[in-house]
Short mmCIF file of C-alpha atoms in Angstrom, two decimals:
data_model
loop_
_atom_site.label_atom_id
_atom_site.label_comp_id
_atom_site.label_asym_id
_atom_site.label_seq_id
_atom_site.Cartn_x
_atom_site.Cartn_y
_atom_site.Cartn_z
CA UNK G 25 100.78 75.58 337.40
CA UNK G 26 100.64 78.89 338.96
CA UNK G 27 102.28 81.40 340.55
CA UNK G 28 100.21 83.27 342.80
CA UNK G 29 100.03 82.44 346.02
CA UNK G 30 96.92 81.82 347.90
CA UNK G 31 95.57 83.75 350.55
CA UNK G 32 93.08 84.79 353.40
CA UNK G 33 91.87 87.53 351.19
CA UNK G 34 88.32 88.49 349.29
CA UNK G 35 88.37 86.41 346.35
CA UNK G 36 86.09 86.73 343.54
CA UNK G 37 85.27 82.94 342.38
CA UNK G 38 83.35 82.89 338.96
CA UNK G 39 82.37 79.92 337.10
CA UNK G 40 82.06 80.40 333.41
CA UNK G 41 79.25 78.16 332.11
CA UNK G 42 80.18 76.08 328.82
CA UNK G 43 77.66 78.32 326.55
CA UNK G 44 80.69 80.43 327.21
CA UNK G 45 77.56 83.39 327.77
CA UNK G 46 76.66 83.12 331.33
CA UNK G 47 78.78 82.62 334.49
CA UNK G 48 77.88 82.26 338.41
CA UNK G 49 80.12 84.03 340.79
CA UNK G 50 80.79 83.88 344.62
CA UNK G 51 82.81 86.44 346.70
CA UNK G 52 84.82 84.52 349.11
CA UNK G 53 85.75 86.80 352.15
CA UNK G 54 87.16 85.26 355.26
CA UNK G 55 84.90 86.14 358.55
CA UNK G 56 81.96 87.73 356.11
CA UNK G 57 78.64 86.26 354.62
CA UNK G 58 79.40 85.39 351.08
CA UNK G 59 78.00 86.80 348.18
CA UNK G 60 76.75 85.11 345.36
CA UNK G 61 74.98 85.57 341.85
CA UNK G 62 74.37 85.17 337.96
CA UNK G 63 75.81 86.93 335.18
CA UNK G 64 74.05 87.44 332.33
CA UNK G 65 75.00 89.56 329.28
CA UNK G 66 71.85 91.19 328.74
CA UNK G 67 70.76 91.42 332.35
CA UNK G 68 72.44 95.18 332.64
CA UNK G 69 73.49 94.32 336.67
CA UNK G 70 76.86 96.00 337.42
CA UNK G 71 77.28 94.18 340.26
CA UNK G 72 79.99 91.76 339.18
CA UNK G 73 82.04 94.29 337.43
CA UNK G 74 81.94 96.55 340.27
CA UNK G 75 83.17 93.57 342.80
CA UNK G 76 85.71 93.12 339.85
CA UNK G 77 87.18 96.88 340.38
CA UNK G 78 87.78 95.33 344.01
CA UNK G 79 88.53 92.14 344.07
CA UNK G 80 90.81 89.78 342.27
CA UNK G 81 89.10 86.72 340.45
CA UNK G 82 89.73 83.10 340.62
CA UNK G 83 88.01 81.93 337.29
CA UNK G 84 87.03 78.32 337.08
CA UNK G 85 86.13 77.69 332.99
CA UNK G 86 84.05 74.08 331.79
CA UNK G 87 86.24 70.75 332.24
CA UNK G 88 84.27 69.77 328.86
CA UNK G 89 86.31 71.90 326.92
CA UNK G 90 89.93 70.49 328.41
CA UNK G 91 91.05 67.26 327.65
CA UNK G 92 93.70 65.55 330.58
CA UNK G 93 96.44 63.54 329.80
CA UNK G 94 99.30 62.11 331.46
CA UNK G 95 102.67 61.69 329.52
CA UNK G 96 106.37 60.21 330.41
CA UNK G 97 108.67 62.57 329.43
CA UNK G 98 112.31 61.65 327.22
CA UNK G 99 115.52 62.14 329.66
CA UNK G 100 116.71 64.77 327.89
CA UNK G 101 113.63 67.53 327.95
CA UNK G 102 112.57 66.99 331.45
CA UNK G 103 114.19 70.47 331.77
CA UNK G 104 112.13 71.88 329.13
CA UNK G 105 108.71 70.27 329.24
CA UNK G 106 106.70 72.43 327.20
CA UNK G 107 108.90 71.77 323.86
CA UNK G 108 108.42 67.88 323.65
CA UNK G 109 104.05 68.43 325.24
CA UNK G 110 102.97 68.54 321.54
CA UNK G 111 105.38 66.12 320.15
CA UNK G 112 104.26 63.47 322.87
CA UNK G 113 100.01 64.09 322.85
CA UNK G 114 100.10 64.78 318.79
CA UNK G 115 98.26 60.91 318.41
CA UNK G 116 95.78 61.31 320.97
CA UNK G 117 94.67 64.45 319.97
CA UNK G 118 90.78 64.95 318.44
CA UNK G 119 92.81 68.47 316.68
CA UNK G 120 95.51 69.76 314.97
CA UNK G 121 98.24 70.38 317.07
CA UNK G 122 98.97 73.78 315.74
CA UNK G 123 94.77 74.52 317.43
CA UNK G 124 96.26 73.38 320.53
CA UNK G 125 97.09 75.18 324.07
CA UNK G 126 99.02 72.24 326.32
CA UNK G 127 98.94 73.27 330.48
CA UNK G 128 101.33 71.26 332.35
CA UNK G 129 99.35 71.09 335.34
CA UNK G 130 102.06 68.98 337.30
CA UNK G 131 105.30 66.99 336.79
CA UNK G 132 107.20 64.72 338.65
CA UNK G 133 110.50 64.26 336.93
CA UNK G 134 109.32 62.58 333.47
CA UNK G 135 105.90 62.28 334.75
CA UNK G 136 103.63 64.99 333.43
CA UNK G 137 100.00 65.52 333.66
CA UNK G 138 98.86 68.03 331.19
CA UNK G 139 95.77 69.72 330.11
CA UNK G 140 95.03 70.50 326.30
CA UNK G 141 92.60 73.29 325.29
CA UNK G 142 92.02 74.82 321.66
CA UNK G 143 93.67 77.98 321.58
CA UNK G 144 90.40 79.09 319.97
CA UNK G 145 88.26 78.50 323.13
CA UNK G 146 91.55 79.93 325.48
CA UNK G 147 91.65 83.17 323.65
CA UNK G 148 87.15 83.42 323.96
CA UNK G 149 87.52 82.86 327.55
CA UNK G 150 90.58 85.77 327.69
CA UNK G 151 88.32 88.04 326.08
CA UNK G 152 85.69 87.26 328.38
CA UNK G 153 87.79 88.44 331.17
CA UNK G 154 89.18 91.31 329.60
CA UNK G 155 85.47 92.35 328.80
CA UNK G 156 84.85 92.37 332.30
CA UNK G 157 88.14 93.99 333.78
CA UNK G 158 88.98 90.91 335.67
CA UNK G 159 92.23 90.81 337.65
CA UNK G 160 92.50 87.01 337.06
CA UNK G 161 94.56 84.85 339.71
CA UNK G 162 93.92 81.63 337.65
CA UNK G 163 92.15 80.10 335.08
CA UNK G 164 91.35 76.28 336.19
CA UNK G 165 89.37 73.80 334.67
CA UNK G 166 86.09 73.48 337.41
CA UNK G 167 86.49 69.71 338.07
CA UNK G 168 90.07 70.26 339.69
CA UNK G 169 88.34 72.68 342.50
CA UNK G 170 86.63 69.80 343.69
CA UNK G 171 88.00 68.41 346.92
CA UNK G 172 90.73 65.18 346.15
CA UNK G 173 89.44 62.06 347.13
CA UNK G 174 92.00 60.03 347.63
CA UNK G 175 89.86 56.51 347.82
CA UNK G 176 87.85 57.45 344.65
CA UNK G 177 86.10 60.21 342.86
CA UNK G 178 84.72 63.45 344.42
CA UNK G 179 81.15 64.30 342.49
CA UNK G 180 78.77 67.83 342.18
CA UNK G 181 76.05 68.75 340.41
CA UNK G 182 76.01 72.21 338.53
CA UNK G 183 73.48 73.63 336.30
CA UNK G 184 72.99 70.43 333.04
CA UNK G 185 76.07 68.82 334.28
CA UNK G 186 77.99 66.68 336.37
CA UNK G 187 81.20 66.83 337.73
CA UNK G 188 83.51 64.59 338.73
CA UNK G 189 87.12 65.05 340.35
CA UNK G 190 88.57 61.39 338.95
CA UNK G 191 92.23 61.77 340.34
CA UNK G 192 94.45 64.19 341.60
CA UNK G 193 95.10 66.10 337.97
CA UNK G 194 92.03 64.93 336.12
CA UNK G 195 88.02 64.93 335.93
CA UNK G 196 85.45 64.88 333.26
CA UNK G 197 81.74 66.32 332.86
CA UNK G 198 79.01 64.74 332.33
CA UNK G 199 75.60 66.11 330.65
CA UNK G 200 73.34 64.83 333.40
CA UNK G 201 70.73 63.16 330.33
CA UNK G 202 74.22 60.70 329.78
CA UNK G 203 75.19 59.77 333.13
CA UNK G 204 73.38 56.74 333.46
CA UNK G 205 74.97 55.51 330.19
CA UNK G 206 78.08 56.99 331.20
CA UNK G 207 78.17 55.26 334.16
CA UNK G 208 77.07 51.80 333.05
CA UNK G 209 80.46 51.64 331.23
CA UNK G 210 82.69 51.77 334.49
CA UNK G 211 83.50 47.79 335.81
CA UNK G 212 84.28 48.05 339.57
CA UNK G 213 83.64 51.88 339.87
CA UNK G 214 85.46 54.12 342.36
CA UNK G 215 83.38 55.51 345.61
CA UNK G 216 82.18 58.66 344.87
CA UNK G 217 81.93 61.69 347.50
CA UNK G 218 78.78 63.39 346.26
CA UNK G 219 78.01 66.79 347.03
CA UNK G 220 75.08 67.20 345.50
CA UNK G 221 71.87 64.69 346.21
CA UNK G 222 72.54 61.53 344.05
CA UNK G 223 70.55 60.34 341.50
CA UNK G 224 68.72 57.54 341.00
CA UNK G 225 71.47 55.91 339.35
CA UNK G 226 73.18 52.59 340.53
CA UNK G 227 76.87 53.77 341.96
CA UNK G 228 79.00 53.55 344.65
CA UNK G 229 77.45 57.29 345.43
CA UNK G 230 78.89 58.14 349.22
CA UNK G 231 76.24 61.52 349.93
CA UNK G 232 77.32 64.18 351.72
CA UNK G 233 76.63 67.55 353.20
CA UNK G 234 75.28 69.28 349.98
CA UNK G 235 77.27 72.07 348.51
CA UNK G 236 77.65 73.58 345.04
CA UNK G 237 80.73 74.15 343.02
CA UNK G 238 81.37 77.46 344.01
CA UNK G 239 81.51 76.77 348.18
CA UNK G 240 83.90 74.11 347.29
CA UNK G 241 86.27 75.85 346.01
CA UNK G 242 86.19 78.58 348.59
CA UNK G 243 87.15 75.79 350.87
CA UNK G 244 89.89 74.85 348.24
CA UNK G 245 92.17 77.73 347.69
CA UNK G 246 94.83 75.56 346.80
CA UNK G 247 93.45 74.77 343.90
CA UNK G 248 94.37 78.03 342.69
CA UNK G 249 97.79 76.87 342.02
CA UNK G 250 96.35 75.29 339.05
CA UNK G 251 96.07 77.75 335.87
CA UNK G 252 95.76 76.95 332.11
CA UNK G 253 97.10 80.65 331.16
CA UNK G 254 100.95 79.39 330.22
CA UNK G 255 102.52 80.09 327.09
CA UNK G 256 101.36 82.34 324.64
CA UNK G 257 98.73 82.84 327.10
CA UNK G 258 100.51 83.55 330.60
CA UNK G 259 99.83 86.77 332.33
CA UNK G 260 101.41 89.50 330.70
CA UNK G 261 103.62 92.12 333.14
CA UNK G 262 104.12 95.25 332.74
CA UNK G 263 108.07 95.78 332.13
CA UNK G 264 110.11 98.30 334.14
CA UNK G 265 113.07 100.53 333.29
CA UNK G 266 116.08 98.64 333.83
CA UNK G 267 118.43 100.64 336.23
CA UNK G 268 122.07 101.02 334.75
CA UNK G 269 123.19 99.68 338.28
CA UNK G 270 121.99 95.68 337.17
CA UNK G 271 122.79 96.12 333.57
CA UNK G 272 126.11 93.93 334.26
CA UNK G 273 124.01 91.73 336.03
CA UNK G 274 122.13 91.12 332.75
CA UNK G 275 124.77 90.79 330.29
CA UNK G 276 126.93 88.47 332.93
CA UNK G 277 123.27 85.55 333.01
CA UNK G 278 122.73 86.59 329.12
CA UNK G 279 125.82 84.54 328.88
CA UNK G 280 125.20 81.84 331.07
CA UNK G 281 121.94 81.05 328.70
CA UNK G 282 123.64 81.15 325.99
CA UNK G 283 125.75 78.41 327.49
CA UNK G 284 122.41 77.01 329.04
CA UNK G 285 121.13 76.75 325.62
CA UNK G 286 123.89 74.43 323.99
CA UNK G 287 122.15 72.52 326.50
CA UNK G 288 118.67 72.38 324.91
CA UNK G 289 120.26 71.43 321.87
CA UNK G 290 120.78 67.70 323.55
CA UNK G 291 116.57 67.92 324.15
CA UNK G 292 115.63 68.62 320.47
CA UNK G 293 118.47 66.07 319.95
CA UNK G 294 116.49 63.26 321.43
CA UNK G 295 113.27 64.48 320.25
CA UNK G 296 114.81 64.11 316.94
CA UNK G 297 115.52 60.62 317.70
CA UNK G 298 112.17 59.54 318.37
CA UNK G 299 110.87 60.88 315.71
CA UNK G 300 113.22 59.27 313.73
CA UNK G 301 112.66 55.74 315.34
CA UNK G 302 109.19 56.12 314.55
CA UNK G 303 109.94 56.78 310.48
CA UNK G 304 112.53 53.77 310.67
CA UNK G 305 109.30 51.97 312.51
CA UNK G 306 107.06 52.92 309.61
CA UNK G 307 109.59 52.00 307.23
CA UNK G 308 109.60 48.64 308.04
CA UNK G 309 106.06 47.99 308.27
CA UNK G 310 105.87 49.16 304.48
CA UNK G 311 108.54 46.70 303.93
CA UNK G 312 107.01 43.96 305.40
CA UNK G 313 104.68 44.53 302.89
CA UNK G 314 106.31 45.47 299.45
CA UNK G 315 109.54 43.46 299.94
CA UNK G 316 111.01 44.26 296.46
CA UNK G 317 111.17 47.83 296.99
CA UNK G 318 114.25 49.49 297.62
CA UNK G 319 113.93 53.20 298.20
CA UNK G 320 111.04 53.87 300.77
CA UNK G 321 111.28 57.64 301.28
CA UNK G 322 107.93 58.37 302.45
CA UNK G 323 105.86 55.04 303.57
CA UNK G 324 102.70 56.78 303.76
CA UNK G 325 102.31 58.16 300.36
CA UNK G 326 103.25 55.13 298.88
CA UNK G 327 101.27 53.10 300.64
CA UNK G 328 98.84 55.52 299.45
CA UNK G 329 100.16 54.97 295.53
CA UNK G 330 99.47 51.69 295.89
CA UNK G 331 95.95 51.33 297.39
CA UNK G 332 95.09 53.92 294.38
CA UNK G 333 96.56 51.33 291.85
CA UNK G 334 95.10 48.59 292.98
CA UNK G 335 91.52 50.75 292.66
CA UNK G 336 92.25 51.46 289.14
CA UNK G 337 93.12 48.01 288.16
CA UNK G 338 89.97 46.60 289.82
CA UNK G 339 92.00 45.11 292.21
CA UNK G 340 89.58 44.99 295.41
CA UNK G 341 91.09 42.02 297.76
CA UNK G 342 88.52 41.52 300.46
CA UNK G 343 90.90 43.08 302.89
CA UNK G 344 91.90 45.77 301.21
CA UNK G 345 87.66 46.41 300.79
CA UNK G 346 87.38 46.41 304.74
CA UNK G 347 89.62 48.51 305.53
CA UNK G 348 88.27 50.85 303.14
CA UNK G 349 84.97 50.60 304.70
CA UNK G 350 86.74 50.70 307.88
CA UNK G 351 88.62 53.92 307.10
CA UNK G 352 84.93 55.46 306.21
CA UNK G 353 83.23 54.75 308.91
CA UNK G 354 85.92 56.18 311.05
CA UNK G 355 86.12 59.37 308.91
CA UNK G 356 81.81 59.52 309.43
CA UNK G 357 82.15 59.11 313.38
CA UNK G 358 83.63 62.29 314.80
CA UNK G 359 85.96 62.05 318.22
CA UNK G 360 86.88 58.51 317.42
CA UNK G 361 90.76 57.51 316.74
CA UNK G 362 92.39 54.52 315.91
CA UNK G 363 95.06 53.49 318.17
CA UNK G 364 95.97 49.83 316.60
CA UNK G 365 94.75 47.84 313.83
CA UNK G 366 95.52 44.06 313.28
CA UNK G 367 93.93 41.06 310.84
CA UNK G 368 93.43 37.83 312.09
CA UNK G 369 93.73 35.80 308.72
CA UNK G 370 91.94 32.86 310.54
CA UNK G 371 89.03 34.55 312.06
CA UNK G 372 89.05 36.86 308.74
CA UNK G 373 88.61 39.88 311.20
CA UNK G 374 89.97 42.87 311.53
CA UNK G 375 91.05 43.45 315.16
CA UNK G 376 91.01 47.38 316.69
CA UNK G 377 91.84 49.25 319.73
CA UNK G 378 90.37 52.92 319.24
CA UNK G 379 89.76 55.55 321.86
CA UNK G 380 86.48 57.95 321.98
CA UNK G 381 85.26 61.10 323.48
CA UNK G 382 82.58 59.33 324.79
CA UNK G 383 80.32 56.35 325.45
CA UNK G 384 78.27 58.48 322.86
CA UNK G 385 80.66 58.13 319.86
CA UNK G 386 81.67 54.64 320.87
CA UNK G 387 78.18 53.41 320.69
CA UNK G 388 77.76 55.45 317.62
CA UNK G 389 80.38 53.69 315.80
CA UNK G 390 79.38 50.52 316.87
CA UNK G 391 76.07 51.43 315.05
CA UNK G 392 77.91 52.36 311.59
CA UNK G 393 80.09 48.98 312.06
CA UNK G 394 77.32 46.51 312.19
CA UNK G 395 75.92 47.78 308.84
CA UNK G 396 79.18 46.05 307.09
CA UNK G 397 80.71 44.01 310.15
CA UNK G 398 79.70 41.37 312.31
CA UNK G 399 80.97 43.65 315.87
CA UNK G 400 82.58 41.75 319.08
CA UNK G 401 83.06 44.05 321.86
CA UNK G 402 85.97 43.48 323.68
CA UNK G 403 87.72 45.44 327.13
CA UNK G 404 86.66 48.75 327.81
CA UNK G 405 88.23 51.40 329.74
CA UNK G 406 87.28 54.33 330.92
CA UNK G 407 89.46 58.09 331.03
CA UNK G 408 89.38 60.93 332.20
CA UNK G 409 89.21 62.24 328.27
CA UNK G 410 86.80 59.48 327.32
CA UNK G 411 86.94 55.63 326.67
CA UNK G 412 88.98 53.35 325.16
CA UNK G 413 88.55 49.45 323.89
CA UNK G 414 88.71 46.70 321.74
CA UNK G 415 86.48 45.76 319.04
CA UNK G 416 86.68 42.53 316.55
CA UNK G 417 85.04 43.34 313.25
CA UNK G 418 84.74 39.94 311.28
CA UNK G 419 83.41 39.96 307.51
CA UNK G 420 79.92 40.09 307.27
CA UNK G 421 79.52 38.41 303.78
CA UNK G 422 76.96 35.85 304.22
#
């Protein structure tokens, strides 16, 4: 979310490309004929840094590098989302938390879409701004300056991609080489408004009037309200001399946070109990398990004692084997996670629900699975941060 307000005035829109190297711009001036160009780093054209002296910029970075999620937030930190953002996405995150920015984009009491970044990329794309002298109004992920369409999806081509607005807080991109596969995945897709000539693909396309990324968004200053820079990456402000005449002022609403912060302590209070349900949940799965044992202090690591023991006593139980192989193939077969895992004694199958980046890494676990399983594809659905589905894997020992 943002704080600037939008306006009638000269904006500078720039588009940073995802080699992170190049950017287009537009200047977007009410009443004028609008400007437009490339920036390259070697080109030596001062033209965008000069507009930059002049004009602030609305800068619109790749929706390949963002990941969208929507979460339900616990009664008690609806007042302080940002705390519990981390706790809530840690599972369906590709990274380590701790390599994460999270955006809260919007929320509606405990509903909260949010946008996750790596605080790697968010710091290269600061720098790029800084480099430039930018006066930045916003930093949005391109997809969400694409008109809302409230019936379906909202579609433009720009440069190698594609990209499509896929509801109100989310989108993807789509290397135009994949769409067709990408596509082929959807059951019962969405119209799409396409603002760019369709290709010869088989969709629900709805064509019309072309325009590129950049004109949209000059017709979509709301949009602007958007902005990843939150956190340890908001806008920094220059701070002013406080005047004796409001020091009393200060020290009187010092005291009503400190008050306001007994408060919080009821939020990390019930994150505390979720995370505790979910080691009492964990807990009982081990005992299911290893029913003799009394003292289960950390059911991971034991669980991991006892895999190694059964290794080293040549004890290799054809389910303990699979999962094994399982566990490698997932470890070979990067942006794919493991949501839930079953065994279906009967069927002597191993039963998964796993989430990918892409069609791409779906299809290339698949691949890796056949070698040692005998794959079922189940449900598959598509998000705005990938896929998700159900696979059987039954032995393959004949």
């Amino acid at each position: 979310m943002n704080n600037h307000h939008t306006s009638s005035a000269a904006v500078l829109i720039i588009r940073l490309n995802p080699d992170a190297a190049t950017a287009i711009w537009r200047l977007a001036a009410p009443g004028d004929t609008a400007q437009t160009g490339e920036w390259h780093p070697d080109a030596g054209d001062p033209t965008l840094s000069l507009l930059a002296q002049r004009h602030p910029a609305w800068v619109l970075v790749p929706a390949s590098d963002c990941a969208f999620h929507r979460v339900a937030l616990p009664a008690g930190a609806r007042r302080r989302p940002q705390q519990a953002l981390a706790f809530l996405l840690e599972e369906q995150l590709a990274t380590e938390v701790e390599e994460s920015h999270f955006a809260l984009l919007h929320q509606h009491k405990t509903d909260c879409a949010v946008a996750v970044v790596g605080r790697e990329k968010m710091r290269a794309w600061q720098a790029w701004c800084d480099s430039l002298g930018l006066s930045v109004l916003a930093l949005t992920p391109d997809v969400l300056a694409l008109p809302h369409s409230p019936t379906g999806w909202s579609a433009v081509r720009c440069g190698e991609q594609w990209l499509f607005r896929c509801d109100t807080w989310g989108g993807m991109a789509v290397e135009t080489v994949w769409l067709d596969q990408l596509l082929t995945h959807w059951q019962d897709l969405a119209p799409i408004a396409c603002y760019s000539p369709p290709p010869d693909i088989a969709a629900p396309w709805q064509p019309l009037p072309a325009q590129d990324l950049l004109q949209l968004a000059a017709a979509n200053p709301d949009a602007r309200r958007i902005c990843l820079r939150q956190g340890d990456f908001a806008a920094k402000r220059r701070r002013q001399p406080t005047p004796r005449r409001w020091r009393p002022v200060i020290v009187a609403a010092l005291a009503l946070l400190l008050l306001w912060s007994s408060n919080c302590l009821h939020d990390h209070l019930m994150l505390g109990q979720q995370a505790d349900a979910a080691v009492q949940a964990s807990r009982d799965f081990y005992r299911q398990w290893f029913k003799t044992e009394k003292n289960v202090v950390n059911p991971r690591l034991q669980m991991q004692q006892h895999l190694r023991q059964m290794k080293n006593a040549g004890a290799r139980p054809a389910l303990i084997s699979r999962l094994g192989a399982l566990q490698q193939i997932i470890d070979d077969t990067p942006g794919i996670r493991l949501r839930t895992l079953s065994f279906d004694a009967a069927r002597n199958a191993l039963q998964l629900e796993i989430s990918a980046v892409s069609s791409q890494a779906l299809e290339q676990f698949s691949q890796r699975a056949r070698a040692r399983f005998r794959v079922q594809t189940g449900e598959m659905k598509p998000r705005a941060d990938g896929i998700e589905g159900r696979l059987t894997l039954e032995g393959n020992d004949a």
